[in-house]
JSON list of C-alpha atoms in Angstrom, two decimals:
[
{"chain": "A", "resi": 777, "resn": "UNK", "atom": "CA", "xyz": [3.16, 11.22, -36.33]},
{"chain": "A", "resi": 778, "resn": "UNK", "atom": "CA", "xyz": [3.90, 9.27, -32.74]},
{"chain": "A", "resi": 779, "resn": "UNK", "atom": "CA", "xyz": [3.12, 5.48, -32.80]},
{"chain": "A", "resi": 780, "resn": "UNK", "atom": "CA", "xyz": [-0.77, 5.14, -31.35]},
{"chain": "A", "resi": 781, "resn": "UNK", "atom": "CA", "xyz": [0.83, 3.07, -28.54]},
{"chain": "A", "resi": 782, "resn": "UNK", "atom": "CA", "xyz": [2.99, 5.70, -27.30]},
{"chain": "A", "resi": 783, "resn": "UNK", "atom": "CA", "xyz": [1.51, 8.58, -27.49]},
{"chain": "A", "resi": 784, "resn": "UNK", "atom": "CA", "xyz": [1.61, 10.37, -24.21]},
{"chain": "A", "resi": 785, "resn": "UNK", "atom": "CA", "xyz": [-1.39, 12.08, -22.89]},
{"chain": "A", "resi": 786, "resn": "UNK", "atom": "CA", "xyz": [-1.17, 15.66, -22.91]},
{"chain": "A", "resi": 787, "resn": "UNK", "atom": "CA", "xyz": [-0.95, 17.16, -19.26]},
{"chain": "A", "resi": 788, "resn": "UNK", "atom": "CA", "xyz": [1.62, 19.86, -17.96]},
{"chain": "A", "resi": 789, "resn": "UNK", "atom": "CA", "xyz": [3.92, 17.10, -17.19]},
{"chain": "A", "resi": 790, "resn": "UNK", "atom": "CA", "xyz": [4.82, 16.13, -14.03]},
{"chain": "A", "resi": 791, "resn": "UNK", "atom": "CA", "xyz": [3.73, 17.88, -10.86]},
{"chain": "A", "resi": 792, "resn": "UNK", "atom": "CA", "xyz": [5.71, 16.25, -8.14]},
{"chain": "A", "resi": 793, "resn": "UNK", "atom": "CA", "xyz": [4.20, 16.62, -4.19]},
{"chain": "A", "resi": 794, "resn": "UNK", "atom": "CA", "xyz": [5.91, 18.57, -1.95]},
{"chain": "A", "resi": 795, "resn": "UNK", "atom": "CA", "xyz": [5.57, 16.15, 0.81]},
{"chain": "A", "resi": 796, "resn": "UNK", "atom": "CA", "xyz": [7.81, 13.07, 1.18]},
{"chain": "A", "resi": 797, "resn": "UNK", "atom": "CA", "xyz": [5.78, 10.15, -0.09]},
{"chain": "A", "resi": 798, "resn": "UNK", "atom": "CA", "xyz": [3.71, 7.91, 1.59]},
{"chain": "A", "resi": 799, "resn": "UNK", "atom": "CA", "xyz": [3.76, 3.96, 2.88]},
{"chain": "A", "resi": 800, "resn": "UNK", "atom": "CA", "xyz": [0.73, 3.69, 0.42]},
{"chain": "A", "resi": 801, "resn": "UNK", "atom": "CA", "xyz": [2.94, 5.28, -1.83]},
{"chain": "A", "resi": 802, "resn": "UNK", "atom": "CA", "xyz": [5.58, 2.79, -1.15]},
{"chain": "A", "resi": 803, "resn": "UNK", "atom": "CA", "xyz": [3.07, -0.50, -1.62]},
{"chain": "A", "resi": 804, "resn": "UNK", "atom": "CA", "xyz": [1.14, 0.15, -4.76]},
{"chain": "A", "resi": 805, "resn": "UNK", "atom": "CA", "xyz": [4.83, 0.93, -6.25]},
{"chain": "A", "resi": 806, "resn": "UNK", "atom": "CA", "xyz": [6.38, -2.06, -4.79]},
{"chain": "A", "resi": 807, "resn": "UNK", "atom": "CA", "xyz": [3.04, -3.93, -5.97]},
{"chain": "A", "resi": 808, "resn": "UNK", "atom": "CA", "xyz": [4.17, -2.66, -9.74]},
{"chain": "A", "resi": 809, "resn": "UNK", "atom": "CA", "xyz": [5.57, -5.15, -12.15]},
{"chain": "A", "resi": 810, "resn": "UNK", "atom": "CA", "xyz": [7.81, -3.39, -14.32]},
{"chain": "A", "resi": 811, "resn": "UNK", "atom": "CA", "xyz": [8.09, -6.30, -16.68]},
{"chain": "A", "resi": 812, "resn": "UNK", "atom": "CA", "xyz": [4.52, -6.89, -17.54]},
{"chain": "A", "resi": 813, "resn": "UNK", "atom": "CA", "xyz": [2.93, -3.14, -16.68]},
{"chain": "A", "resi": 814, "resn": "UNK", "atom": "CA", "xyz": [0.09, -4.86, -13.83]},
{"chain": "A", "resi": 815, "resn": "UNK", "atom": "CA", "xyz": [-0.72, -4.27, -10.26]},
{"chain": "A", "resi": 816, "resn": "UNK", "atom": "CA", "xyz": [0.62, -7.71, -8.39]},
{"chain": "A", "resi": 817, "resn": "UNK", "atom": "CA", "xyz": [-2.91, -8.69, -6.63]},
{"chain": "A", "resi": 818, "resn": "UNK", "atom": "CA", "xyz": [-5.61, -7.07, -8.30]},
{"chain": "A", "resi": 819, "resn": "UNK", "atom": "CA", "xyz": [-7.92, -8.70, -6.84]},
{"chain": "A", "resi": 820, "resn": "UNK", "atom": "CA", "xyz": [-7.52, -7.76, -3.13]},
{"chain": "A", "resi": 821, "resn": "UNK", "atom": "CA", "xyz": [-5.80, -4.58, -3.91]},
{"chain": "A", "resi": 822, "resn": "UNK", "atom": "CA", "xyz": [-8.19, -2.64, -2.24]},
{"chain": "A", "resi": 823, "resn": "UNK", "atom": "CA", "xyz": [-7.47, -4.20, 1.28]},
{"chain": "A", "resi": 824, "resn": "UNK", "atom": "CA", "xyz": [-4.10, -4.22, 1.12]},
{"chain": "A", "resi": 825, "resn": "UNK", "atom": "CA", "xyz": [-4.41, -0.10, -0.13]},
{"chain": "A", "resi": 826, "resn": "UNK", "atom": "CA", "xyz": [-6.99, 0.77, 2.73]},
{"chain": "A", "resi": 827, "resn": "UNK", "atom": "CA", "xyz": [-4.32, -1.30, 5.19]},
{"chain": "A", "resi": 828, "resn": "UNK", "atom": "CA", "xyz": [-1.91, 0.96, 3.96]},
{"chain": "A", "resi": 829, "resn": "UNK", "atom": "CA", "xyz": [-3.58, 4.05, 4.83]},
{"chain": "A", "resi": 830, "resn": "UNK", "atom": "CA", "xyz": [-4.34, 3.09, 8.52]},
{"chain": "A", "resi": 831, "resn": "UNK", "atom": "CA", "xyz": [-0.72, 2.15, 8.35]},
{"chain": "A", "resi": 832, "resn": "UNK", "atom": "CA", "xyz": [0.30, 5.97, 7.25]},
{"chain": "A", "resi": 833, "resn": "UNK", "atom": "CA", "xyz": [-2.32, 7.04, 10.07]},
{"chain": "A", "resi": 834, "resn": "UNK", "atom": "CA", "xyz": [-0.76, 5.01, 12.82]},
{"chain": "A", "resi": 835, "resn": "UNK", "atom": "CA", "xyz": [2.82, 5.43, 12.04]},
{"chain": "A", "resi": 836, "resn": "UNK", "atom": "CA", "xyz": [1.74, 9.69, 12.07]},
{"chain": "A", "resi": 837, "resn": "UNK", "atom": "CA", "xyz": [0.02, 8.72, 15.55]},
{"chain": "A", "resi": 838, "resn": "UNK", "atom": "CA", "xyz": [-3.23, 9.91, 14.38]},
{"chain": "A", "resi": 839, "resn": "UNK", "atom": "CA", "xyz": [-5.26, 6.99, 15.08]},
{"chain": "A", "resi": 840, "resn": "UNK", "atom": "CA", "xyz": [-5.18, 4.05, 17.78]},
{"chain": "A", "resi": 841, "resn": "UNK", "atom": "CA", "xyz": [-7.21, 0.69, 18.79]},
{"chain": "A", "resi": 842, "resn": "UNK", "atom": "CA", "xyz": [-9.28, 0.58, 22.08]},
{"chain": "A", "resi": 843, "resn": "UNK", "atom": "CA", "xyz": [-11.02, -3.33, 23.23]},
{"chain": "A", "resi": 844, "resn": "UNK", "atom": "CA", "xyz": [-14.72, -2.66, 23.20]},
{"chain": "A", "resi": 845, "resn": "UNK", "atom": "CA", "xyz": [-15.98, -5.71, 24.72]},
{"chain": "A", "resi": 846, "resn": "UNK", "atom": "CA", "xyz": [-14.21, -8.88, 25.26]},
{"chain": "A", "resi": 847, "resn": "UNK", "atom": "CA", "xyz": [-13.78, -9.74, 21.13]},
{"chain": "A", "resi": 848, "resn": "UNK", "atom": "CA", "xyz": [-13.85, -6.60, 19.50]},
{"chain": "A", "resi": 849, "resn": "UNK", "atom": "CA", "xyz": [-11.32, -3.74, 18.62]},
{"chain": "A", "resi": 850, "resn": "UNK", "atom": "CA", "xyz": [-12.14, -0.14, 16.75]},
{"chain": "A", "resi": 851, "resn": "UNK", "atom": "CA", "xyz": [-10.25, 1.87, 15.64]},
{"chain": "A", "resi": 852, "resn": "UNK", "atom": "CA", "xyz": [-10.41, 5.86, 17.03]},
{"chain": "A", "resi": 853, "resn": "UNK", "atom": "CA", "xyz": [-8.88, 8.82, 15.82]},
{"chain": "A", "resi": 854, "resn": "UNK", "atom": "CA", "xyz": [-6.16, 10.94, 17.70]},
{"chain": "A", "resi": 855, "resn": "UNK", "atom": "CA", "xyz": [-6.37, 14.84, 17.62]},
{"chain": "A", "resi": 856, "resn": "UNK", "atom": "CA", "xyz": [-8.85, 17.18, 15.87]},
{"chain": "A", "resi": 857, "resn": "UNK", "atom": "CA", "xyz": [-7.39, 18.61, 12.80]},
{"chain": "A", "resi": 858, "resn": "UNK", "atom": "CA", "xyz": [-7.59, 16.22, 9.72]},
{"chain": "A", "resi": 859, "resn": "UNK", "atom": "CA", "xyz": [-4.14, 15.11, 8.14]},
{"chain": "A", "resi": 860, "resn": "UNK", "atom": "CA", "xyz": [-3.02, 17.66, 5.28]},
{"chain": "A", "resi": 861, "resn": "UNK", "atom": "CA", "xyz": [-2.66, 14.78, 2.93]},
{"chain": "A", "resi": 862, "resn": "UNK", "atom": "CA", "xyz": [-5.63, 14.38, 0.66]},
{"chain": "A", "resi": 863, "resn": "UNK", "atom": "CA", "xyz": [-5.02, 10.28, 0.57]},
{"chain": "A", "resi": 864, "resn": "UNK", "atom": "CA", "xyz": [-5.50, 10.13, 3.95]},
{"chain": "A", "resi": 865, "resn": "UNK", "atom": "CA", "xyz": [-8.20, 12.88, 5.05]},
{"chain": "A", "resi": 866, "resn": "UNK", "atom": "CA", "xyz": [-10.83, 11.29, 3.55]},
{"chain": "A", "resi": 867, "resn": "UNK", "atom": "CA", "xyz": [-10.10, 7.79, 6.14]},
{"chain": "A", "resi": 868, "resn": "UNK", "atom": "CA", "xyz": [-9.50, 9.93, 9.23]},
{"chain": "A", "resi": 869, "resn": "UNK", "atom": "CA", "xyz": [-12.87, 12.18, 8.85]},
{"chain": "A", "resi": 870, "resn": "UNK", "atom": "CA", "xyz": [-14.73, 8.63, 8.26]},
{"chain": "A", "resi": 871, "resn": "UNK", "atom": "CA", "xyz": [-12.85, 7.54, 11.41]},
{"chain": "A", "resi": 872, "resn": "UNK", "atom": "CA", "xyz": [-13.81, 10.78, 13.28]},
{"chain": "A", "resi": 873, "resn": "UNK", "atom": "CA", "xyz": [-17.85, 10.48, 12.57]},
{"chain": "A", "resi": 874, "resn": "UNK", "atom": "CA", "xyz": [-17.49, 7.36, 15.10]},
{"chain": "A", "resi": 875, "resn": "UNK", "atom": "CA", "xyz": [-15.10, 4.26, 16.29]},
{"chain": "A", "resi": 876, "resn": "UNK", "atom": "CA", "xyz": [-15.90, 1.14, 13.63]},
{"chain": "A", "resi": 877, "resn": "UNK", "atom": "CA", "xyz": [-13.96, -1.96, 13.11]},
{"chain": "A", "resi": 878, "resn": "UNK", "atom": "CA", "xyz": [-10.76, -2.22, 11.54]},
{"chain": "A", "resi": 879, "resn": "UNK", "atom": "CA", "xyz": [-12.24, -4.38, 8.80]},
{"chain": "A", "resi": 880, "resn": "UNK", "atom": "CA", "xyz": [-15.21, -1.98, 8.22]},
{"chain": "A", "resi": 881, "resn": "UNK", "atom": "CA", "xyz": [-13.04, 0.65, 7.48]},
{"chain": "A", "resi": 882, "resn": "UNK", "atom": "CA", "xyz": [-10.86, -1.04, 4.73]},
{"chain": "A", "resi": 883, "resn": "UNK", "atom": "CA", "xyz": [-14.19, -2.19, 3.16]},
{"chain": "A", "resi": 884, "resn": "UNK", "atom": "CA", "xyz": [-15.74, 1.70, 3.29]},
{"chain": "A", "resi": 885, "resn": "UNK", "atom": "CA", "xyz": [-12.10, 3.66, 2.49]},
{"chain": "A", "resi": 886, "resn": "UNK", "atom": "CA", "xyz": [-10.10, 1.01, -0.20]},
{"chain": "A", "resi": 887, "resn": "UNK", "atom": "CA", "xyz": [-12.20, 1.19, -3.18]},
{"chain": "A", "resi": 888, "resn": "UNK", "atom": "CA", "xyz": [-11.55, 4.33, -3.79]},
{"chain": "A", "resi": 889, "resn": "UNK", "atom": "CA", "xyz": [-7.83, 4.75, -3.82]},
{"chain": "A", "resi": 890, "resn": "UNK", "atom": "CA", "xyz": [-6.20, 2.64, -6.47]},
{"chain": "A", "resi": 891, "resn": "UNK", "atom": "CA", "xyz": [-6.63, 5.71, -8.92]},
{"chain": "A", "resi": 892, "resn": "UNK", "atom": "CA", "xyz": [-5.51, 8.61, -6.72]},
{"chain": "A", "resi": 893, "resn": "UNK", "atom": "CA", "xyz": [-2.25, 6.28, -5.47]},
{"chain": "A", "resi": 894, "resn": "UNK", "atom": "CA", "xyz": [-1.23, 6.01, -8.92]},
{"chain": "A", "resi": 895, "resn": "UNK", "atom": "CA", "xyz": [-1.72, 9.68, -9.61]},
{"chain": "A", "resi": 896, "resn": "UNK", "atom": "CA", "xyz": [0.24, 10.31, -7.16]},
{"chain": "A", "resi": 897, "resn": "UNK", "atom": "CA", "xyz": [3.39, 7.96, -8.01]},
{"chain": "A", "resi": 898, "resn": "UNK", "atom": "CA", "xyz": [2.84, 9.40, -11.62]},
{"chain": "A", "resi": 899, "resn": "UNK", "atom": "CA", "xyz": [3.00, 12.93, -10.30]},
{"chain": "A", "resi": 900, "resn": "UNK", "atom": "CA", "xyz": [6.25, 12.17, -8.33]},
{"chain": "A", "resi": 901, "resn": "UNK", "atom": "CA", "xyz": [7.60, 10.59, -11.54]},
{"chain": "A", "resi": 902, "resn": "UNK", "atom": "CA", "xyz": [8.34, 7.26, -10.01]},
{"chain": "A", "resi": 903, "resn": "UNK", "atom": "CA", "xyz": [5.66, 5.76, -12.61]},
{"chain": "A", "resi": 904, "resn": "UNK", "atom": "CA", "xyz": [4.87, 7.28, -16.45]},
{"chain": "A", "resi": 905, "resn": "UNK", "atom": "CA", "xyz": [1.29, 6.52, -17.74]},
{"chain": "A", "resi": 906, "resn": "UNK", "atom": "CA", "xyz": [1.54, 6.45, -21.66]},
{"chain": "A", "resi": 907, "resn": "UNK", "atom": "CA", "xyz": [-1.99, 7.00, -23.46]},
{"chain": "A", "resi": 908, "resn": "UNK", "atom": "CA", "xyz": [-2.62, 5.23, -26.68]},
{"chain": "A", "resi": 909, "resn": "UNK", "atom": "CA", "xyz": [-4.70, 2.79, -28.69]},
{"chain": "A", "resi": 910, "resn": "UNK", "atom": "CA", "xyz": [-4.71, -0.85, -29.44]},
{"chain": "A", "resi": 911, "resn": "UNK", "atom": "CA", "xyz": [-5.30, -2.29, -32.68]},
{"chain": "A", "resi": 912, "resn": "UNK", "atom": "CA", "xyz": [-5.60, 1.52, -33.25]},
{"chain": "A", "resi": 913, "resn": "UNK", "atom": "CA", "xyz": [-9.18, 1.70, -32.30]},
{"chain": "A", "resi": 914, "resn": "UNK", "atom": "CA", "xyz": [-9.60, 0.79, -28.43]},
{"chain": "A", "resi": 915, "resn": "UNK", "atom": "CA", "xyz": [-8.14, 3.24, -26.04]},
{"chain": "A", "resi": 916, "resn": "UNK", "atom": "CA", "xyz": [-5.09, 1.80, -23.61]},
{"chain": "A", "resi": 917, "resn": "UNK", "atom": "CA", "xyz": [-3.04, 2.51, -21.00]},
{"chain": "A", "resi": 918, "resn": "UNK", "atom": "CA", "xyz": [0.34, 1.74, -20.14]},
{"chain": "A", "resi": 919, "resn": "UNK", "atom": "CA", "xyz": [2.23, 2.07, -16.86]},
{"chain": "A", "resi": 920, "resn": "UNK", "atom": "CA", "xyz": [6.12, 2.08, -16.86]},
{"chain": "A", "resi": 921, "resn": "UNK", "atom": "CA", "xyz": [8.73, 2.59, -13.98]},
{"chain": "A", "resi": 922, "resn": "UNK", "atom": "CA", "xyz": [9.96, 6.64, -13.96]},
{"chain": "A", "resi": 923, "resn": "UNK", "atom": "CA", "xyz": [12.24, 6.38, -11.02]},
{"chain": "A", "resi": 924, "resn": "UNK", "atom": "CA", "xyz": [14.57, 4.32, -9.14]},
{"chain": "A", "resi": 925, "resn": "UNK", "atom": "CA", "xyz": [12.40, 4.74, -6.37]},
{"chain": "A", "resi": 926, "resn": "UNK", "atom": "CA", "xyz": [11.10, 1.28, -6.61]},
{"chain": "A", "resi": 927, "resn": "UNK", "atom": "CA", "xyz": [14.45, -0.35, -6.94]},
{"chain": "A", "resi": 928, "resn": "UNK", "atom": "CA", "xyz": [15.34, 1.51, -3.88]},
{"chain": "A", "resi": 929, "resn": "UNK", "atom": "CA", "xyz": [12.31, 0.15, -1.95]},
{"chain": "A", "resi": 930, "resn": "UNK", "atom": "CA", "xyz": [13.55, -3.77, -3.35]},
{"chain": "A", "resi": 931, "resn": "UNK", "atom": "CA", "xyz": [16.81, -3.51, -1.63]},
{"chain": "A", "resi": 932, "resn": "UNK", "atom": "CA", "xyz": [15.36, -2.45, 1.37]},
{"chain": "A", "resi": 933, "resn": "UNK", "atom": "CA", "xyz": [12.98, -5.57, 1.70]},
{"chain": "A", "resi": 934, "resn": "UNK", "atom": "CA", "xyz": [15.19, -7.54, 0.16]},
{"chain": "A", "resi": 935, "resn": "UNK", "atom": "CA", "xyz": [17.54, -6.36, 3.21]},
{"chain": "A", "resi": 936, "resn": "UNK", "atom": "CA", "xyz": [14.96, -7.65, 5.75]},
{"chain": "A", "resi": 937, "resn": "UNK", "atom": "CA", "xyz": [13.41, -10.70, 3.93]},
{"chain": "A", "resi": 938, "resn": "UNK", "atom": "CA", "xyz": [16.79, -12.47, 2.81]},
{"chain": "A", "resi": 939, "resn": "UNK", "atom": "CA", "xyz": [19.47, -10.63, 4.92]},
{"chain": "A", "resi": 940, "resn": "UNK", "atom": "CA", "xyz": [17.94, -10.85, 8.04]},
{"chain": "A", "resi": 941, "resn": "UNK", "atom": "CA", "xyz": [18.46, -6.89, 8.40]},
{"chain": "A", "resi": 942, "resn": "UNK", "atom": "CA", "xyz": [15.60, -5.05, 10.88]},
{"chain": "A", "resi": 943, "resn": "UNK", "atom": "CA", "xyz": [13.92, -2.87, 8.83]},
{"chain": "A", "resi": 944, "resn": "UNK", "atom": "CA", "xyz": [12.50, 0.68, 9.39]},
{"chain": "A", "resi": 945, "resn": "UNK", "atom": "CA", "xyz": [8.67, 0.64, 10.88]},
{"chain": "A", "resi": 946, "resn": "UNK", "atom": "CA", "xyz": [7.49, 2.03, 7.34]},
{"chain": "A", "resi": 947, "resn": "UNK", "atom": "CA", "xyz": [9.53, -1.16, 5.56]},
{"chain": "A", "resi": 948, "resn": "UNK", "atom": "CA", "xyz": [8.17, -3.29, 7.82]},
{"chain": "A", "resi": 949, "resn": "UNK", "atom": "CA", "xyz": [4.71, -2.10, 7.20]},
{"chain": "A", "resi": 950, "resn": "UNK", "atom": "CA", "xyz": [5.56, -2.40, 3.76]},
{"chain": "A", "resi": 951, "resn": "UNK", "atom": "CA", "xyz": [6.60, -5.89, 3.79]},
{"chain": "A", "resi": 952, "resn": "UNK", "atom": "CA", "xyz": [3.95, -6.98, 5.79]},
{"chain": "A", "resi": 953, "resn": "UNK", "atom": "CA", "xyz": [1.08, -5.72, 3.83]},
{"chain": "A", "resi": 954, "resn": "UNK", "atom": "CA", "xyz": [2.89, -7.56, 0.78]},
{"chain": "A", "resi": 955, "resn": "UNK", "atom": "CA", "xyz": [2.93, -10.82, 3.31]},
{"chain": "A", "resi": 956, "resn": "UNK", "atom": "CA", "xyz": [-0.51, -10.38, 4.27]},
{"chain": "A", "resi": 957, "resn": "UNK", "atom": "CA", "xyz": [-2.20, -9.90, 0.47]},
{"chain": "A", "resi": 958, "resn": "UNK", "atom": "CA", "xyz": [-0.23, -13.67, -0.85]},
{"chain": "A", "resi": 959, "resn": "UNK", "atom": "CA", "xyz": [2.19, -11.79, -3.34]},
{"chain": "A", "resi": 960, "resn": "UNK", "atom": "CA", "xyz": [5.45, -12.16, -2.16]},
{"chain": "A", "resi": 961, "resn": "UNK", "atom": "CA", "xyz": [5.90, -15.27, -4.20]},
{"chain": "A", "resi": 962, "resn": "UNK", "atom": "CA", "xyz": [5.30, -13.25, -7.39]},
{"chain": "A", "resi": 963, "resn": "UNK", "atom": "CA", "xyz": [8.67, -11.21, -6.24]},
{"chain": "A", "resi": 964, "resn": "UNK", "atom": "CA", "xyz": [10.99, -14.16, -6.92]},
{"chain": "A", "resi": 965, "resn": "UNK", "atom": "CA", "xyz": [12.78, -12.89, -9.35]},
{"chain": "A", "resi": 966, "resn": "UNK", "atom": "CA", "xyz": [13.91, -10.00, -7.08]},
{"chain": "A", "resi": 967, "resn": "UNK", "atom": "CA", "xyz": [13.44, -11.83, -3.71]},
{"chain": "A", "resi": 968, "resn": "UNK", "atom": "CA", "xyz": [13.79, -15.33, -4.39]},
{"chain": "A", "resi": 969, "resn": "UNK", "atom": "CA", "xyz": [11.12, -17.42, -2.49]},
{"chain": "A", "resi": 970, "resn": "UNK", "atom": "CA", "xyz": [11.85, -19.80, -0.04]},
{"chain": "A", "resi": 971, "resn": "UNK", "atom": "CA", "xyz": [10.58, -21.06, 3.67]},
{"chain": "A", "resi": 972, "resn": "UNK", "atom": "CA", "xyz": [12.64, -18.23, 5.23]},
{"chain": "A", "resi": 973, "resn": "UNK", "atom": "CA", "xyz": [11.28, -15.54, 3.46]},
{"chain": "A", "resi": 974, "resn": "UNK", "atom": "CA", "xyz": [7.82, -16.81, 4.21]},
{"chain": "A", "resi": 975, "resn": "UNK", "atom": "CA", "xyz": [8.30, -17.08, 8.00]},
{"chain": "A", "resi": 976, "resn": "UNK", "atom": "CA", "xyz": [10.59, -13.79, 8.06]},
{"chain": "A", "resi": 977, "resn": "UNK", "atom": "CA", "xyz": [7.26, -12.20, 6.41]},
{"chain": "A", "resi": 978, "resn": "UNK", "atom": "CA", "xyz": [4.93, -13.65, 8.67]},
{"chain": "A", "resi": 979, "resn": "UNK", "atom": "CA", "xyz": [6.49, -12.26, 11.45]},
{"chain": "A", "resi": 980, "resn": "UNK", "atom": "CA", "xyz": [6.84, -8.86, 10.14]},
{"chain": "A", "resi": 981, "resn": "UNK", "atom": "CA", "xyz": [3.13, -9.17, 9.92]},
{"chain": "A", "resi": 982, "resn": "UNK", "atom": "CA", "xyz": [3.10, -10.03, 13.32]},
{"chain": "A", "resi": 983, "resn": "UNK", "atom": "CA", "xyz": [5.05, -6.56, 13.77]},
{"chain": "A", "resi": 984, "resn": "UNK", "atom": "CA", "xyz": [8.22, -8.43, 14.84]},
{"chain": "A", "resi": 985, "resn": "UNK", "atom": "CA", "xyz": [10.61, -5.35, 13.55]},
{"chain": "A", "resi": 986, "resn": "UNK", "atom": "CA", "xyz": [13.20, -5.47, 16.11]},
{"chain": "A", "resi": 987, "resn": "UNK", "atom": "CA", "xyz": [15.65, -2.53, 17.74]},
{"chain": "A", "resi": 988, "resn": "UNK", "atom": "CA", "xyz": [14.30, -0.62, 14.76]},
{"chain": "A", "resi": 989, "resn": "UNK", "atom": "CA", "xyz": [10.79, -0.78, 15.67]},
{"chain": "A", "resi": 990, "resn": "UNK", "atom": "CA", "xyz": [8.34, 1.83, 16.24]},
{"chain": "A", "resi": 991, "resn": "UNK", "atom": "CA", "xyz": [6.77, 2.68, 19.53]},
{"chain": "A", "resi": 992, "resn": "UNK", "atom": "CA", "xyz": [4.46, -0.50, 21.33]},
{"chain": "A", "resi": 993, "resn": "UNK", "atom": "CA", "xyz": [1.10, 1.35, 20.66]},
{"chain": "A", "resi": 994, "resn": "UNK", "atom": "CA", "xyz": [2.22, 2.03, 16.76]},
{"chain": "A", "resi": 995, "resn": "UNK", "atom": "CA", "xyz": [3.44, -1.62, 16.55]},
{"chain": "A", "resi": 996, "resn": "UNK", "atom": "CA", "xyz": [0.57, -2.93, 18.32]},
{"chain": "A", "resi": 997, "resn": "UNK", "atom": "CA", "xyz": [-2.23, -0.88, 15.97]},
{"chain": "A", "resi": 998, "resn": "UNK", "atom": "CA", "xyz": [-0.36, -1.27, 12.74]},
{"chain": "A", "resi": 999, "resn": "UNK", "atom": "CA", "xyz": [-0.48, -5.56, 13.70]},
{"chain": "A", "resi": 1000, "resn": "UNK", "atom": "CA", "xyz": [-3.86, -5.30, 14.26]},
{"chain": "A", "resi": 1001, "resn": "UNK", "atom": "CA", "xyz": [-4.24, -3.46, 11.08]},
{"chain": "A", "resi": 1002, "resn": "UNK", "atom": "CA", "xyz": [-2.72, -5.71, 9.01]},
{"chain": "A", "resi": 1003, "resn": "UNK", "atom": "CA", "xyz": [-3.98, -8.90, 10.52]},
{"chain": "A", "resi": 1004, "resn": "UNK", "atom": "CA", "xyz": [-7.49, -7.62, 9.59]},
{"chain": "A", "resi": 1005, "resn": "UNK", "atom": "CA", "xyz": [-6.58, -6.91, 5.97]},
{"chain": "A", "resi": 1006, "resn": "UNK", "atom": "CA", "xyz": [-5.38, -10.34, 5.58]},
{"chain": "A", "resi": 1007, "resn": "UNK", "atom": "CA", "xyz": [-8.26, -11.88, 7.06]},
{"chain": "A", "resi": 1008, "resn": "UNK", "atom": "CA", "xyz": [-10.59, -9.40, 5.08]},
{"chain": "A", "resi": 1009, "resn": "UNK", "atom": "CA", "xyz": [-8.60, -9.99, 1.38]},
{"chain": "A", "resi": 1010, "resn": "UNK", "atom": "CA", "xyz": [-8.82, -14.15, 2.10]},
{"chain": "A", "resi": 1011, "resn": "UNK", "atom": "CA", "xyz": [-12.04, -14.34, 3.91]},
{"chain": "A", "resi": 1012, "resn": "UNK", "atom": "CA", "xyz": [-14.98, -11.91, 3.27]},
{"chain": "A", "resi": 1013, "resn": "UNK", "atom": "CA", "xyz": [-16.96, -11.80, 0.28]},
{"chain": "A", "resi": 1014, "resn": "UNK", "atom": "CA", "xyz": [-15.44, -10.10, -2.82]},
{"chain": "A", "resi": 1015, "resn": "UNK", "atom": "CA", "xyz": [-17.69, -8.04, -4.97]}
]
């Protein structure tokens, strides 16, 4: 009989997307701490996910920031048809049904996706979700790396937080959403902390990606982006 903390739940196994995966895809599982099992920053994790998907949206061009009034900025979609990808429809049609605030949006679309990320990144294989019990009574769940994937991601911030390499527009994202939420310093054992790798991630917030950055309006709506999901994770009310 299998031990009652790893027994695996029984599925089909693993259904991998067709499409290539997502910069949502690539924070939650850059987020994952292999050696404990948790979610680095919990407790704004739904900021820093919602971020993430108006990150995928800009980077695909499907949505943009226009000044309404002298303080404010909304963010508007770009085209008609909704994106085929069911982690980001459901932000673009709440986008669509009229312009709102950056930070209105995360608070409205980032509750909900924790769950369907890690779906995802279990269906791809780059995580495995093992069902079992604790104490062999309460019912547990434990999340393991699948993939290199992750390790693959690491060298590539790694590359641009302590090599001084530019990074892609998607790694940049990346690295600037982990900036933005605080938990870069709970990397050190991969990316050992220091002064430099706090100002090198500040300015990647700041969308500072060099020759390998994307076009001005992406840059410009993905800095916005993530400005407001730092100032909503460390400011507004958390409920």
């Amino acid at each position: 009989m299998p031990d009652d903390l790893t027994t695996r739940s029984a599925d089909s196994g693993p259904r991998p997307p067709a499409d290539a995966p997502l910069l949502i895809e690539d924070v939650l599982l850059l987020l994952f701490q292999p050696d404990s099992g948790s979610i680095a920053g919990e407790n704004i994790l739904f900021y820093v996910l919602g971020g993430a998907v108006l990150g995928d949206l800009a980077l695909a061009e499907r949505v943009e920031l226009h000044k309404h009034g002298a303080l404010s900025t909304r963010v508007h979609p770009i085209g008609d048809a909704s994106p085929g990808d069911e982690l980001l429809a459901p932000a673009w049609s709440y986008i669509t049904e009229k312009p709102r605030g950056v930070q209105t949006v995360l608070a409205a679309i980032g509750p909900q996706l924790r769950e369907p990320v890690l779906d995802r990144l279990v269906d791809r294989g780059d995580l495995t979700r093992t069902k079992g019990k604790t104490l062999g009574i309460f019912p547990s769940t434990k999340l393991t790396l699948g993939s290199d994937r992750r390790a693959e991601l690491m060298t590539e911030v790694r590359a641009a937080l302590v090599d001084g390499e530019a990074p892609s527009p998607r790694t940049g994202a990346s690295i600037a959403l982990l900036s933005a939420s605080g938990t870069l310093p709970q990397f050190h054992s991969e990316i050992p902390w220091s002064g430099d790798v706090y100002t090198r991630g500040k300015e990647l917030e700041r969308g500072d990606w060099g020759a390998a950055a994307a076009s001005d309006a992406v840059t410009r709506t993905l800095a916005a982006v993530i400005t407001n999901a730092v100032v909503a994770a460390t400011i507004l009310p958390r409920t």
